[in-house]
XYZ file of N, CA and C in Angstrom:
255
model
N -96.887 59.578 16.478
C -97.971 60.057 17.328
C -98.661 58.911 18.024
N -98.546 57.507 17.363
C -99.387 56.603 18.016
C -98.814 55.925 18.854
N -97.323 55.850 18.888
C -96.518 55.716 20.171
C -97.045 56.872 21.026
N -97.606 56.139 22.112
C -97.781 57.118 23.540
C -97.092 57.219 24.634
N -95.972 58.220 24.930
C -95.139 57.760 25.663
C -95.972 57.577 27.195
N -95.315 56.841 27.754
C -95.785 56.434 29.552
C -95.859 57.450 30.003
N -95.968 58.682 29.697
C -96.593 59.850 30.535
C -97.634 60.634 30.208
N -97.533 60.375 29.258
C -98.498 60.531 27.956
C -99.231 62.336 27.806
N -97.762 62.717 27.672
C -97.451 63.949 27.567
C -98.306 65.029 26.621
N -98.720 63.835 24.932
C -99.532 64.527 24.099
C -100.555 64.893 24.242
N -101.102 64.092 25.265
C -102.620 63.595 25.296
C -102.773 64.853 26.367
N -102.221 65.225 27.062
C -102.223 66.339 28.657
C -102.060 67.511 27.598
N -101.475 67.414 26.419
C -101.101 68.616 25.581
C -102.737 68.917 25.351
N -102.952 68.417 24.535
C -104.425 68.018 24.069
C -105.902 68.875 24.943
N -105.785 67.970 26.062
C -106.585 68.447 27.143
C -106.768 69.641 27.466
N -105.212 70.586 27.523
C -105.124 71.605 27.944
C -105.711 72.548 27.058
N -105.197 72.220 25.919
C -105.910 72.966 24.319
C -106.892 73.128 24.310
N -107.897 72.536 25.014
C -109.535 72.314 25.232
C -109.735 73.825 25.997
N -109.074 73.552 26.615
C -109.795 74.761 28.278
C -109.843 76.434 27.596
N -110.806 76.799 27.938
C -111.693 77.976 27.348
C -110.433 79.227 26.658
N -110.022 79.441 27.882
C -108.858 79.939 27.607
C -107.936 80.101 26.627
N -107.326 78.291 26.566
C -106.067 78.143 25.572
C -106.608 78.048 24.549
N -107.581 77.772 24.325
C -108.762 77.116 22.983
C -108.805 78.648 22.512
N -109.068 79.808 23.171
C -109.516 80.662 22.128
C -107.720 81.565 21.856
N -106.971 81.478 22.828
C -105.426 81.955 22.146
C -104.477 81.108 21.883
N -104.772 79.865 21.724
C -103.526 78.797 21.533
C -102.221 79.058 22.587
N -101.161 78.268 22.328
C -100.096 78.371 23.592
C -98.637 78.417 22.520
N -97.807 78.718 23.053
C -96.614 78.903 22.631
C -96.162 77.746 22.968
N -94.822 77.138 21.821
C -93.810 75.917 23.231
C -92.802 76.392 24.395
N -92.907 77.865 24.752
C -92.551 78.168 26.302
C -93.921 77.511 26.874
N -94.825 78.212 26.268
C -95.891 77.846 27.807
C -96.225 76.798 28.003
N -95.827 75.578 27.109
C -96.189 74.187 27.174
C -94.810 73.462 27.950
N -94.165 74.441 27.935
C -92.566 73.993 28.841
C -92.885 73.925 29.885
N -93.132 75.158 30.100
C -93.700 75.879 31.598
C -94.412 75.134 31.986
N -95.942 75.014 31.649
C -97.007 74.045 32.411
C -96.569 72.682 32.391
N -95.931 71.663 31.881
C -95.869 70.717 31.616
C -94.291 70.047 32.443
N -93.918 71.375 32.833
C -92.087 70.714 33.230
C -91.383 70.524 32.607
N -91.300 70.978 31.087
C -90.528 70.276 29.971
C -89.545 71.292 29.560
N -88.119 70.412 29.065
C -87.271 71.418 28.313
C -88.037 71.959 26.819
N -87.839 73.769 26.561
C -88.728 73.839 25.743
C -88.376 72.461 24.414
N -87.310 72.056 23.792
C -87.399 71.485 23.020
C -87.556 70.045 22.865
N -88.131 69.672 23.927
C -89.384 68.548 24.160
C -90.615 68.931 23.672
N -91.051 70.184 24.400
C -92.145 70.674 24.361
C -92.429 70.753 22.584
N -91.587 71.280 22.123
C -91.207 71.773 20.386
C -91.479 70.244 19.438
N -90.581 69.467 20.268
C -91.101 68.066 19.503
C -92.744 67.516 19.943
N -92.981 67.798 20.833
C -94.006 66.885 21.028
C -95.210 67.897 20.082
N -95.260 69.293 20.071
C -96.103 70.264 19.358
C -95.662 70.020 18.220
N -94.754 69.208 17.324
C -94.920 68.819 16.007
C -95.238 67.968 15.823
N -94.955 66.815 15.953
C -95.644 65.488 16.233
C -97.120 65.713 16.082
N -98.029 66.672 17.359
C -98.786 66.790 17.120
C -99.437 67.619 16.095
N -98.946 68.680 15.456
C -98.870 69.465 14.119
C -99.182 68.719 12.719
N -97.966 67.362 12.811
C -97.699 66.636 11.588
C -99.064 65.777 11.636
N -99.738 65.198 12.206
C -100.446 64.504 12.307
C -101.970 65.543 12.579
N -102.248 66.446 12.331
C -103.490 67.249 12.384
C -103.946 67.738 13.680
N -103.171 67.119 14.383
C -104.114 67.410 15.915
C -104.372 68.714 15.986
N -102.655 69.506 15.842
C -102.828 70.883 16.007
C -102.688 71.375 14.692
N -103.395 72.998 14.501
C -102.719 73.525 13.437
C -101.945 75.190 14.318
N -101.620 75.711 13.137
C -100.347 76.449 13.990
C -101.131 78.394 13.721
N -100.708 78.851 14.362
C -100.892 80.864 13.926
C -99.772 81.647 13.920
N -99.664 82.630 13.589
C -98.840 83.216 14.243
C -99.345 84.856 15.044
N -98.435 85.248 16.163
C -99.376 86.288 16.684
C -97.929 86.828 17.173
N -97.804 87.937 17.411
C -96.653 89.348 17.369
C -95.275 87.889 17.385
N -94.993 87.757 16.010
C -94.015 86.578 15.470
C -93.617 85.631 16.309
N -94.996 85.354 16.792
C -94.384 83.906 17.192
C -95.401 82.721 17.459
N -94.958 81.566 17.094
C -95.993 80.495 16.574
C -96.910 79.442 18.169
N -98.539 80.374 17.501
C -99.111 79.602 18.840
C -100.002 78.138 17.910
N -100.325 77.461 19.111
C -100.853 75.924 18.739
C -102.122 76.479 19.250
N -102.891 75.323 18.442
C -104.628 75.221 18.683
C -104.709 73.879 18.218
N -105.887 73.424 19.011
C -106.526 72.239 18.829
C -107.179 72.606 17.209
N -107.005 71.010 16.538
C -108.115 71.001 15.517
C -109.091 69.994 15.717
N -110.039 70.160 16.265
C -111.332 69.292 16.666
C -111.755 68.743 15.791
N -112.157 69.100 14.442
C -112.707 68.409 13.778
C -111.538 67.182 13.584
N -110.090 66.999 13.252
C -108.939 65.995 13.029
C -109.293 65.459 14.133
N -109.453 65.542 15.373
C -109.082 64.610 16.909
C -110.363 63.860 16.519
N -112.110 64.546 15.614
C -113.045 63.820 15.970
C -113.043 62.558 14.732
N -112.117 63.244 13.562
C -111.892 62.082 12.442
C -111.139 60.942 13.059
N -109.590 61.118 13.556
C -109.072 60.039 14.582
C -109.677 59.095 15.060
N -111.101 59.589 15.865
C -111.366 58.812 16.387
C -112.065 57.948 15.830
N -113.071 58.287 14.794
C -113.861 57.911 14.655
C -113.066 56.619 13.839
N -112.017 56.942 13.299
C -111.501 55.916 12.286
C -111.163 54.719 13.986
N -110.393 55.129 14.547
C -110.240 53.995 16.100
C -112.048 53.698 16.457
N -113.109 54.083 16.932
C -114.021 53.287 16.398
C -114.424 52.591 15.401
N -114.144 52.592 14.277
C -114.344 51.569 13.065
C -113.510 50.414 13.180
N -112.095 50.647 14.267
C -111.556 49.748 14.032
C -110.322 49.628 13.140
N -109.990 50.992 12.703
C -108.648 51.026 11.800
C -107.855 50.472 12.254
């Protein structure tokens, strides 16, 4: 996760998770294909990556697995990169 690739694909993941919208139904990895340009199983890796590491946690809704931001993990992250970890 702390490799950021040069497009910095997670971080746009992230952002999007925010917006009123996706924040209150999470997104599938089609729709992160879709918005993002990505083959879905880019999309699939980069939504675990972010999974494994807390960013996101996962639901499920008529069987199939949506992502959500976990705010409180992105605000621990940081705070540890302010201290200086």
């Amino acid at each position: 996760m702390l490799r950021t690739p040069t497009d910095e694909t997670r971080l746009r993941i992230l952002v999007w998770l925010k917006e009123p919208r996706t924040a209150a139904d999470g997104v599938t990895a089609d729709a992160v294909a879709e918005r993002f340009s990505l083959p879905r199983p880019v999309a699939v890796t980069h939504l675990r990556l972010l999974e494994a590491t807390g960013m996101v946690r996962t639901s499920r809704s008529a069987g199939r697995v949506r992502y959500h931001r976990d705010d409180m993990r992105i605000a621990e992250v940081a705070r540890m990169f302010e201290k200086g970890w």
